[in-house]
Coordinates of C-alpha atoms and ligand atoms in Angstrom, one line a residue:
X18 CA 0.0 0.0 0.0
X19 CA 1.0 3.6 -0.6
X20 CA 2.7 5.5 2.2
X21 CA 0.3 7.8 3.9
X22 CA 1.1 10.9 5.8
X23 CA -1.5 12.1 8.2
X24 CA -2.5 15.6 9.1
X25 CA -4.8 16.5 11.8
X26 CA -6.7 19.7 12.4
X27 CA -7.2 20.4 16.1
X28 CA -8.3 23.5 17.9
X29 CA -8.1 25.5 14.8
X30 CA -4.4 24.9 14.4
X31 CA -3.1 23.4 11.2
X32 CA -0.3 21.0 12.2
X33 CA 1.5 19.9 9.1
X34 CA 4.0 17.1 8.9
X35 CA 6.2 18.2 6.2
X36 CA 3.9 18.8 3.2
X37 CA 3.1 22.3 2.3
X38 CA 1.6 22.0 -1.2
X39 CA -1.9 23.3 -1.8
X40 CA -3.3 19.9 -2.7
X41 CA -3.4 18.2 0.7
X42 CA -6.8 17.6 2.2
X43 CA -6.2 19.6 5.4
X44 CA -5.7 22.7 3.3
X45 CA -9.1 22.5 1.6
X46 CA -11.4 25.2 2.7
X47 CA -14.4 23.2 3.9
X48 CA -17.2 25.1 5.7
X49 CA -18.4 24.1 8.2
X50 CA -15.1 22.7 9.5
X51 CA -15.3 18.9 9.8
X52 CA -14.6 17.2 13.1
X53 CA -11.5 15.4 11.8
X54 CA -9.4 15.6 8.7
X55 CA -6.4 13.4 7.8
X56 CA -4.4 14.0 4.7
X57 CA -2.8 11.4 2.5
X58 CA -0.5 11.8 -0.5
X59 CA -1.7 11.6 -4.1
X60 CA -5.0 12.4 -5.6
X61 CA -8.3 10.8 -6.7
X62 CA -9.3 12.1 -10.1
X63 CA -12.9 12.2 -11.2
X64 CA -13.2 10.9 -14.8
X65 CA -15.8 10.2 -17.4
X66 CA -18.0 7.1 -16.9
X67 CA -17.4 7.1 -13.1
X68 CA -19.5 4.5 -11.4
X69 CA -21.5 5.5 -8.2
X70 CA -22.2 2.6 -5.9
X71 CA -25.2 2.6 -3.6
X72 CA -25.9 0.1 -0.8
X73 CA -29.5 -0.4 -1.6
X74 CA -31.5 0.2 -4.8
X75 CA -34.2 2.1 -3.0
X76 CA -35.8 5.6 -3.7
X77 CA -33.7 7.3 -1.1
X78 CA -30.3 6.1 -2.3
X79 CA -31.4 6.8 -5.9
X80 CA -32.3 10.3 -4.8
X81 CA -28.9 10.9 -3.1
X82 CA -26.9 9.5 -6.0
X83 CA -29.0 11.4 -8.4
X84 CA -28.4 14.6 -6.5
X85 CA -24.6 14.0 -6.6
X86 CA -24.8 13.4 -10.4
X87 CA -26.8 16.6 -10.8
X88 CA -24.0 18.5 -9.0
X89 CA -21.1 16.9 -11.0
X90 CA -22.5 16.7 -14.5
X91 CA -22.9 20.3 -15.7
X92 CA -19.3 21.4 -15.1
X93 CA -17.6 18.1 -15.9
X94 CA -19.8 17.0 -18.8
X95 CA -19.1 13.4 -17.7
X96 CA -21.5 10.5 -17.7
X97 CA -22.1 8.6 -14.5
X98 CA -23.8 5.3 -13.8
X99 CA -25.3 4.0 -10.6
X100 CA -24.8 0.4 -9.4
X101 CA -25.8 -1.5 -6.3
X102 CA -23.1 -2.9 -4.0
X103 CA -19.6 -2.1 -3.1
X104 CA -17.0 -1.0 -5.7
X105 CA -13.3 -0.7 -5.7
X106 CA -13.2 2.1 -8.3
X107 CA -15.4 5.2 -8.4
X108 CA -17.6 6.7 -5.7
X109 CA -19.0 4.2 -3.2
X110 CA -21.7 5.0 -0.7
X111 CA -21.8 2.6 2.2
X112 CA -24.2 2.0 5.1
X113 CA -22.5 1.6 8.4
X114 CA -23.5 1.5 12.1
X115 CA -21.4 3.9 14.0
X116 CA -23.3 5.5 16.9
X117 CA -21.3 8.7 17.3
X118 CA -21.9 9.8 13.7
X119 CA -25.7 9.9 14.4
X120 CA -28.2 10.6 11.5
X121 CA -26.1 13.3 9.8
X122 CA -22.5 12.2 10.4
X123 CA -20.3 10.5 7.8
X124 CA -16.9 9.3 7.0
X125 CA -15.2 10.0 3.6
X126 CA -12.1 8.0 2.7
X127 CA -10.3 9.0 -0.5
X128 CA -7.6 7.0 -2.1
X129 CA -6.4 7.1 -5.7
X130 CA -9.0 4.7 -6.9
X131 CA -12.1 5.1 -4.9
X132 CA -14.0 7.6 -2.7
X133 CA -15.9 5.8 0.0
X134 CA -18.7 7.7 1.7
X135 CA -19.9 5.8 4.8
X136 CA -22.9 6.9 6.9
X137 CA -25.6 5.4 9.2
X138 CA -28.3 7.0 7.0
X139 CA -28.7 8.5 3.5
X140 CA -28.9 11.9 5.3
X141 CA -25.3 11.5 6.4
X142 CA -24.3 10.8 2.8
X143 CA -26.1 13.9 1.6
X144 CA -24.2 16.0 4.1
X145 CA -21.0 14.3 2.9
X146 CA -21.7 15.3 -0.6
X147 CA -21.6 18.9 0.4
X148 CA -18.1 18.3 1.8
X149 CA -17.0 16.4 -1.4
X150 CA -18.3 19.3 -3.5
X151 CA -16.1 21.7 -1.6
X152 CA -13.1 19.4 -2.0
X153 CA -13.4 19.7 -5.8
X154 CA -12.2 22.8 -7.7
X155 CA -14.7 25.7 -7.3
X156 CA -15.3 25.4 -11.1
X157 CA -17.5 22.3 -10.2
X158 CA -20.2 25.0 -9.5
X159 CA -20.2 26.1 -13.1
X160 CA -23.3 25.4 -15.1
X161 CA -21.3 24.9 -18.3
X162 CA -18.6 22.4 -19.1
X163 CA -15.2 23.5 -17.8
X164 CA -11.8 22.4 -18.9
X165 CA -10.4 21.5 -15.5
X166 CA -9.0 18.3 -14.1
X167 CA -11.2 17.1 -11.3
X168 CA -8.7 16.1 -8.6
X169 CA -9.4 15.5 -4.9
X170 CA -6.4 15.0 -2.5
X171 CA -6.4 11.7 -0.7
X172 CA -7.0 11.3 3.0
X173 CA -10.0 10.9 5.2
X174 CA -12.7 13.0 7.0
X175 CA -14.8 11.9 9.9
X176 CA -17.5 14.4 10.7
X177 CA -20.8 14.9 12.6
X178 CA -22.7 18.0 13.8
X179 CA -22.5 19.6 17.2
X180 CA -26.2 20.7 17.2
X181 CA -29.1 18.8 15.7
X182 CA -30.9 22.0 14.7
X183 CA -29.1 24.4 12.3
X184 CA -31.7 26.7 10.8
X185 CA -32.3 29.6 8.4
X186 CA -35.5 31.6 8.3
X187 CA -37.0 33.4 5.4
X188 CA -39.6 36.0 5.9
X189 CA -41.9 35.6 2.8
X190 CA -44.6 37.9 4.4
X191 CA -43.0 41.3 4.4
X192 CA -42.0 40.7 0.8
X193 CA -43.2 37.6 -1.1
X194 CA -40.7 35.2 -2.6
X195 CA -41.8 32.8 -5.4
X196 CA -41.5 29.0 -5.2
X197 CA -38.5 29.2 -7.5
X198 CA -36.8 31.8 -5.2
X199 CA -37.4 29.6 -2.1
X200 CA -35.9 26.7 -4.0
X201 CA -32.8 28.7 -4.6
X202 CA -32.7 29.7 -1.0
X203 CA -32.9 26.0 -0.1
X204 CA -30.0 25.1 -2.5
X205 CA -27.9 27.8 -1.0
X206 CA -28.4 26.7 2.6
X207 CA -28.0 23.0 1.8
X208 CA -24.4 23.7 0.7
X209 CA -23.5 24.5 4.3
X210 CA -25.4 21.6 5.8
X211 CA -28.3 23.7 7.2
X212 CA -31.1 21.3 8.1
X213 CA -34.1 23.4 9.0
X214 CA -35.9 26.0 6.9
X215 CA -38.3 28.2 8.9
X216 CA -40.8 30.0 6.7
X217 CA -42.4 33.1 8.2
X218 CA -45.7 32.7 6.3
X219 CA -47.8 35.5 7.8
X220 CA -47.5 39.0 9.2
X221 CA -49.3 42.3 9.2
X222 CA -48.3 42.9 5.6
X223 CA -49.3 39.6 4.0
X224 CA -50.7 36.1 4.4
X225 CA -48.8 33.7 2.2
X226 CA -50.3 30.2 2.5
X227 CA -53.7 29.1 1.2
X228 CA -56.1 28.0 3.9
X229 CA -59.0 26.3 2.2
X230 CA -61.5 27.0 5.0
X231 CA -60.6 30.7 5.1
X232 CA -60.0 31.6 1.5
X233 CA -60.0 35.4 1.9
X234 CA -56.7 35.1 3.9
X235 CA -54.9 34.8 0.6
X236 CA -57.4 36.4 -1.8
X237 CA -57.4 39.5 0.3
X238 CA -54.6 39.3 2.8
X239 CA -52.1 37.9 0.3
X240 CA -52.4 40.7 -2.2
X241 CA -49.8 43.2 -1.0
X242 CA -46.5 43.6 0.7
X243 CA -44.2 46.2 2.2
X244 CA -44.0 49.2 -0.1
X245 CA -47.4 48.3 -1.8
X246 CA -46.3 45.7 -4.3
X247 CA -48.7 43.0 -5.4
X248 CA -47.6 40.3 -2.8
X249 CA -48.6 36.7 -3.5
X250 CA -49.1 33.4 -1.8
X251 CA -48.4 29.7 -2.1
X252 CA -51.2 27.4 -2.9
X253 CA -51.3 24.2 -0.8
X254 CA -49.8 22.3 -3.8
X255 CA -47.0 24.9 -4.1
X256 CA -46.2 24.7 -0.4
X257 CA -46.1 20.9 -0.7
X258 CA -43.7 21.3 -3.6
X259 CA -41.4 23.5 -1.5
X260 CA -41.5 20.8 1.3
X261 CA -40.6 18.0 -1.2
X262 CA -37.7 20.0 -2.6
X263 CA -36.4 20.7 0.9
X264 CA -36.9 17.0 1.9
X265 CA -34.8 15.9 -1.0
X266 CA -32.0 18.0 0.5
X267 CA -32.7 16.7 4.0
X268 CA -34.0 20.1 5.1
X269 CA -37.1 20.2 7.3
X270 CA -39.6 23.0 6.7
X271 CA -41.1 24.7 9.7
X272 CA -44.2 26.8 9.0
X273 CA -44.8 29.9 11.1
X274 CA -48.2 31.6 11.5
X275 CA -47.5 34.7 13.6
X276 CA -50.2 35.1 16.3
X277 CA -51.8 36.7 18.3
X278 CA -49.9 39.9 17.1
X279 CA -48.5 40.5 13.6
X280 CA -51.9 39.5 12.4
X281 CA -53.3 42.4 10.3
X282 CA -53.4 40.5 7.0
X283 CA -56.0 38.2 8.6
X284 CA -57.9 41.0 10.2
X285 CA -58.1 42.7 6.8
X286 CA -59.4 39.5 5.3
X287 CA -62.2 38.8 7.8
X288 CA -64.1 41.5 9.6
X289 CA -65.3 39.0 12.3
X290 CA -61.7 38.6 13.5
X291 CA -61.2 42.3 13.9
X292 CA -61.7 43.6 17.4
X293 CA -60.6 47.2 17.0
X294 CA -57.1 47.0 15.7
X295 CA -56.0 50.4 14.4
X296 CA -53.8 50.3 11.3
X297 CA -51.0 52.9 11.4
X298 CA -51.8 55.8 9.0
X299 CA -48.5 55.5 7.2
X300 CA -48.8 52.3 5.1
X301 CA -52.6 51.9 5.3
X302 CA -53.9 50.6 2.0
X303 CA -57.5 50.7 0.9
X304 CA -57.4 48.9 -2.4
X305 CA -60.3 47.7 -4.4
X306 CA -59.8 44.1 -3.2
X307 CA -60.2 45.4 0.3
X308 CA -63.4 47.2 -0.4
X309 CA -65.0 44.3 -2.3
X310 CA -64.3 41.6 0.2
X311 CA -67.0 39.5 1.8
X312 CA -68.1 41.2 5.0
X313 CA -69.9 39.5 7.8
X314 CA -72.2 42.4 8.2
X315 CA -71.1 43.1 11.7
X316 CA -67.4 44.0 12.0
X317 CA -65.4 45.9 9.5
X318 CA -62.1 44.4 8.4
X319 CA -59.0 46.5 8.8
X320 CA -57.2 48.1 5.9
X321 CA -54.3 46.3 4.4
X322 CA -50.9 47.4 5.6
X323 CA -47.7 48.1 3.6
X324 CA -45.5 49.8 6.2
X325 CA -42.9 48.3 8.6
X326 CA -44.1 49.1 12.1
X327 CA -44.5 46.2 14.5
X328 CA -46.6 45.5 17.5
X329 CA -50.0 47.2 16.8
X330 CA -52.3 44.4 15.7
X331 CA -53.9 41.5 17.7
X332 CA -56.4 38.7 17.7
X333 CA -59.1 39.0 20.4
X334 CA -60.0 36.1 22.7
X335 CA -63.5 37.6 23.1
X336 CA -64.3 37.4 19.4
X337 CA -66.3 34.3 18.6
X338 CA -64.5 33.5 15.4
X339 CA -61.0 33.8 16.8
X340 CA -60.4 30.2 18.1
X341 CA -62.2 28.7 15.1
X342 CA -59.9 30.6 12.8
X343 CA -56.8 29.6 14.8
X344 CA -57.8 25.9 15.0
X345 CA -58.6 25.7 11.3
X346 CA -55.3 27.3 10.3
X347 CA -53.3 25.1 12.6
X348 CA -55.2 22.0 11.4
X349 CA -54.8 22.6 7.7
X350 CA -51.2 23.7 7.8
X351 CA -50.1 20.9 10.2
X352 CA -51.7 18.4 7.9
X353 CA -49.6 19.7 5.0
X354 CA -46.4 19.7 7.0
X355 CA -44.4 16.4 7.6
X356 CA -41.8 18.0 9.9
X357 CA -42.2 17.8 13.7
X358 CA -42.6 21.6 14.5
X359 CA -45.3 24.2 14.1
X360 CA -44.2 27.8 14.9
X361 CA -46.9 30.0 16.3
X362 CA -44.9 33.3 16.3
X363 CA -46.0 34.9 19.6
X364 CA -43.6 37.9 19.3
X365 CA -44.3 41.6 19.9
X366 CA -47.9 41.2 20.9
X367 CA -47.7 44.7 22.4
X368 CA -51.5 45.5 22.2
X369 CA -52.6 42.1 23.6
X370 CA -53.5 42.1 27.3
X371 CA -50.9 40.0 29.2
X372 CA -53.5 37.5 30.6
X373 CA -55.0 37.1 27.2
X374 CA -51.6 36.6 25.7
X375 CA -50.8 33.8 28.1
X376 CA -54.2 32.1 27.4
X377 CA -53.5 32.4 23.7
X378 CA -50.1 30.7 24.0
X379 CA -51.6 27.9 26.2
X380 CA -54.3 27.3 23.7
X381 CA -52.0 27.4 20.7
X382 CA -49.9 24.8 22.4
X383 CA -52.8 22.5 22.9
X384 CA -53.9 22.8 19.3
X385 CA -50.5 22.3 17.9
X386 CA -50.1 19.2 20.1
X387 CA -53.6 17.9 19.1
X388 CA -52.4 18.2 15.5
X389 CA -49.4 16.0 16.2
X390 CA -46.8 18.8 16.2
X391 CA -44.4 20.4 18.7
X392 CA -44.9 24.1 19.3
X393 CA -42.2 26.6 18.6
X394 CA -42.5 30.3 19.2
X395 CA -40.5 33.5 19.7
X396 CA -39.1 34.1 23.1
X397 CA -42.1 35.8 24.6
X398 CA -44.0 32.5 24.7
X399 CA -41.9 31.5 27.7
X400 CA -44.6 33.5 29.7
X401 CA -47.1 30.7 28.9
X402 CA -47.5 27.3 30.6
X403 CA -45.0 25.8 28.1
X404 CA -44.2 22.1 27.9
X405 CA -40.7 20.7 28.1
X406 CA -40.7 19.8 24.4
X407 CA -41.8 23.3 23.4
X408 CA -39.1 25.3 21.6
X409 CA -38.6 28.9 22.7
X410 CA -36.7 30.9 20.1
X411 CA -34.5 33.5 21.8
X412 CA -34.0 36.7 19.9
X413 CA -33.7 39.7 22.2
X414 CA -34.5 39.4 25.9
X415 CA -32.3 37.2 28.1
X416 CA -35.1 37.1 30.8
X417 CA -37.3 35.0 28.5
X418 CA -34.5 32.6 27.6
X419 CA -33.9 32.1 31.4
X420 CA -37.7 31.7 31.9
X421 CA -37.7 29.0 29.3
X422 CA -34.7 27.3 30.9
X423 CA -36.4 27.4 34.3
X424 CA -39.5 25.8 32.9
X425 CA -37.3 23.0 31.4
X426 CA -38.3 23.9 27.8
X427 CA -36.0 23.8 24.7
X428 CA -34.2 26.9 23.5
X429 CA -33.2 27.9 20.0
X430 CA -30.6 30.6 19.8
X431 CA -31.2 33.5 17.3
X432 CA -29.7 36.5 19.1
X433 CA -30.6 39.6 17.0
X434 CA -27.3 41.2 17.8
X435 CA -25.4 38.3 16.3
X436 CA -27.6 36.1 14.1
X437 CA -30.1 38.4 12.4
X438 CA -29.4 38.2 8.7
X439 CA -31.5 41.4 8.2
X440 CA -29.1 43.5 10.2
X441 CA -26.9 45.7 8.0
X442 CA -23.1 44.9 7.9
X443 CA -22.2 48.5 8.6
X444 CA -23.6 52.1 8.4
X445 CA -22.9 52.3 4.7
X446 CA -24.9 49.2 3.8
X447 CA -27.8 49.8 1.4
X448 CA -30.0 46.9 2.7
X449 CA -31.0 45.8 6.2
X450 CA -32.1 47.4 9.4
X451 CA -29.8 48.1 12.4
X452 CA -32.0 48.3 15.5
X453 CA -30.1 45.5 17.1
X454 CA -26.6 46.0 15.8
X455 CA -24.5 46.4 12.7
X456 CA -23.2 42.8 12.2
X457 CA -20.0 42.5 10.3
X458 CA -18.8 39.1 9.1
X459 CA -16.4 38.6 12.1
X460 CA -19.0 39.6 14.7
X461 CA -21.6 37.2 13.1
X462 CA -19.0 34.4 13.7
X463 CA -17.6 35.4 17.0
X464 CA -20.1 34.1 19.6
X465 CA -21.0 31.0 21.4
X466 CA -24.6 29.8 21.7
X467 CA -24.0 28.3 25.1
X468 CA -22.6 31.4 26.8
X469 CA -24.4 34.2 25.0
X470 CA -27.2 34.3 27.6
X471 CA -26.1 33.9 31.3
X472 CA -28.0 31.6 33.5
X473 CA -29.5 29.1 31.0
X474 CA -28.8 25.4 31.0
X475 CA -26.8 24.6 27.8
X476 CA -28.5 21.2 27.8
X477 CA -31.7 22.9 26.8
X478 CA -30.2 24.5 23.7
X479 CA -31.2 22.6 20.6
X480 CA -29.2 24.8 18.1
X481 CA -29.1 28.0 16.3
X482 CA -31.1 29.7 13.6
X483 CA -30.4 32.8 11.5
X484 CA -33.5 34.7 10.6
X485 CA -33.8 36.8 7.4
X486 CA -36.6 39.4 7.8
X487 CA -37.5 41.0 4.5
X488 CA -38.7 44.5 5.2
X489 CA -35.8 46.0 3.2
X490 CA -35.3 43.3 0.6
X491 CA -37.5 42.1 -2.3
X492 CA -35.5 40.0 -4.7
X493 CA -32.9 37.2 -4.6
X494 CA -29.9 39.5 -5.2
X495 CA -30.8 41.4 -2.1
X496 CA -31.5 38.2 -0.2
X497 CA -28.1 36.8 -1.2
X498 CA -26.3 40.0 -0.3
X499 CA -27.5 39.8 3.3
X500 CA -27.1 36.0 3.5
X501 CA -23.5 35.9 2.1
X502 CA -21.0 35.7 3.5
X503 CA -22.6 35.5 6.9
X504 CA -24.6 32.3 6.4
X505 CA -21.5 29.9 6.2
X506 CA -20.4 31.3 9.6
X507 CA -23.8 30.5 11.2
X508 CA -23.7 27.1 9.6
X509 CA -20.3 26.5 11.2
X510 CA -21.4 27.8 14.6
X511 CA -24.2 25.1 14.5
X512 CA -22.0 22.3 13.1
X513 CA -18.5 22.7 14.6
X514 CA -17.7 22.6 18.3
X515 CA -16.9 26.0 19.7
X516 CA -13.5 24.9 21.0
X517 CA -12.4 24.2 17.4
X518 CA -13.6 27.4 15.9
X519 CA -11.2 30.3 15.3
X520 CA -12.0 33.4 13.3
X521 CA -8.4 33.9 12.0
X522 CA -8.4 30.4 10.6
X523 CA -12.1 30.6 9.5
X524 CA -11.7 33.8 7.5
X525 CA -9.1 32.2 5.3
X526 CA -11.4 29.3 4.5
X527 CA -14.2 31.8 3.8
X528 CA -12.0 33.9 1.6
X529 CA -11.4 30.8 -0.6
X530 CA -15.2 30.5 -1.2
X531 CA -15.2 33.7 -3.4
X532 CA -14.9 31.9 -6.7
X533 CA -17.5 29.3 -5.7
X534 CA -19.9 32.2 -4.9
X535 CA -19.2 33.9 -8.2
X536 CA -19.8 30.6 -10.2
X537 CA -23.0 30.1 -8.3
X538 CA -24.1 33.7 -9.1
X539 CA -24.2 34.5 -5.5
X540 CA -24.3 38.3 -5.0
X541 CA -22.2 38.5 -1.8
X542 CA -21.0 41.4 0.4
X543 CA -17.2 41.8 -0.1
X544 CA -16.4 42.4 3.5
X545 CA -13.0 43.9 4.1
X546 CA -12.6 41.6 7.1
X547 CA -12.1 38.6 4.8
X548 CA -9.0 37.9 2.7
X549 CA -10.9 37.1 -0.5
X550 CA -9.1 34.9 -2.9
X551 CA -10.1 36.3 -6.2
X552 CA -9.8 33.3 -8.3
X553 CA -11.0 34.3 -11.8
X554 CA -12.9 37.3 -10.4
X555 CA -11.6 40.5 -11.8
X556 CA -10.6 42.9 -9.0
X557 CA -13.1 45.5 -10.0
X558 CA -15.9 43.2 -9.0
X559 CA -14.8 43.7 -5.4
Ligands
TNX9 C1 -38.3 42.0 15.1 S1 -37.6 39.3 15.8 C2 -39.3 41.2 14.7 C3 -39.7 41.1 13.3 C4 -39.0 42.1 12.5 C5 -37.6 42.2 12.9 C6 -36.7 43.1 12.1 C7 -39.1 39.2 16.0 C8 -39.5 38.0 16.6 N1 -39.8 40.2 15.5 O1 -41.1 41.3 13.2 O2 -39.2 41.8 11.2 O3 -37.4 42.6 14.2 O4 -35.4 43.0 12.3

C-alpha cells in the first residue's frame, strides 16, 4: 500500500508534517469545518464514466446518488452510472453502524481509486456530498462544461454535527418570494449543511399560505407587501412542492403563522376577526380588493398594511370567530407539513393584554399538540405554561431565555445582535435594518450559543437559527447580499464545536469561497474583514 502521511486539524491549528503544497486535504477550505481531517498523498481524479455505488436500490439512495450526479454533471460534462453494492473504483456509498456519527454524520475516505462515503443513513451521505463538493475545484459549481482536471487530494474525513438544529429563516410575508426563489434559498443553505428552513408565512403585511376553510386570507390578505407591491401566496400544492424540494435536501420545513400579534393581514381579510385593531396611518392601503371583500355584516375588516411598524395588531379572545380561525389554520397547515414543528410566532404582541396573551399561548400549544406537532414560538411564549418539548426561540430578551430554561423547555438561539441576517453589515450598507446592531462578518461568527445568555442550562439549547426578515429586501440578489457571506459562519457555529472554531483560521477558508460564490451567481458582500481569494474574479468586481 502507498505510504500515507496524516495531518490533523485540532483547535483551529493546522499542524502539518512536512507537506506544504496546496493539494493536501487539510488545506481544503471546507465550511463548516469537519470534526477530523487526515491528509494522505496523491489524488483521486474524477473521470468520465465514473460508477457510483449505492448500498440499496431504493428511492432514497437513488435520490442521493441522483443529486450527486446533478452536481457533478454540468461542469464536468461526464457520464455517471449507478450500481448496487460495493465498488473498488469510483464513488462508493456505504451503510454503516457507528453510533457517534448519528443521523447526519459521515466518513469520507479518499484513495487514488475510490472515494468511500460511509454513513448510518442516507442523510449523512447527503451532508458528505456537500463536503465532497467543496473538495473539488470551485469550477464544479459552473453550469457549463469546464476544462479542469477534477482532482481531490487523498485522505479521510470523519464528521458529525454539534447541534441537531441548524436553521435559516426566510420572511416571505413582508415581501413575497416565489417558489423558485425559495428553492434557490434551499439550495444555498444546503451547501452549508443547514437542516431546518423556517418560513415566516404571515405577518401584518401579508398572508402567504392558502387555507381552504378561510379563502380570503390569501385572496385579500395575500395581495400586497411592504411598499405596496402585489404580494402573493403559495397554494397548498406549491407549499407541498417546497417541502418536497427541501426534503430531497434533508431540510425540514417549519411553517410559522405569527399570532396573536402581527396578524393584520388576517384582520383585513375577515371582519369577524377584527376587534378594534388600528392600522398605522402610514402604510394603510385601501385597495379595491379590500373594499370588495365579503363582510360578515357586523365587523369591519381592517385596511391592508404596507409599512414596517410592529406590535400594533392583535387577535381578540372575546371574538367568537377567533379560536375557530386559529384551529382551522393550525389543522390545515399541520396536515400539509411532515416535519415535527409548528411555529406560532408569539412575538411583539404589544397590544394584547398579558393575561389574554398567556391564554392564547396555552391554547395554541394544545392545538399544535392535538395536530401532532411540537410548538415553537419566539421568546415571549416563555410566559405561557409551556411544555418541556416546546421550543422557545431566543431573539432579544435574556429574561425570556432564562424563563424557558427554568421551565425546562427547549431553547433555539437566534440573538438579533449576532444572528439576524437582516441587520446591515455597517452604516454604509444599502440593505437591512440596524435596530439590534451592525453585524460585520467577524461579529456574526464570534459568539458561542451556550454562553451568549447567562443563567441558562446549555443542555436545553437545541441549536441556532439565522432569521432573514424581509422589510428591506424584495429579490434574490438582495437576499443573497445579506445571506452571504454570513450564512456559512452561522452554519459553522451550528455544526462545529466552539473549541475548534477560530476566526483567523475561518476567515481564510471563507475567503477561498469567493470563486465558488461567483460561479453560483451569489451576489455577496465583499467584507474587508475577509481575505478574499479572487480566483478568476476581476478585481473591479470587489
Ligand atoms: C423584530 S424578531 C421582529 C420582526 C421584525 C424584525 C426586524 C421578531 C420576533 N420580531 O417582526 O421583522 O425585528 O429586524
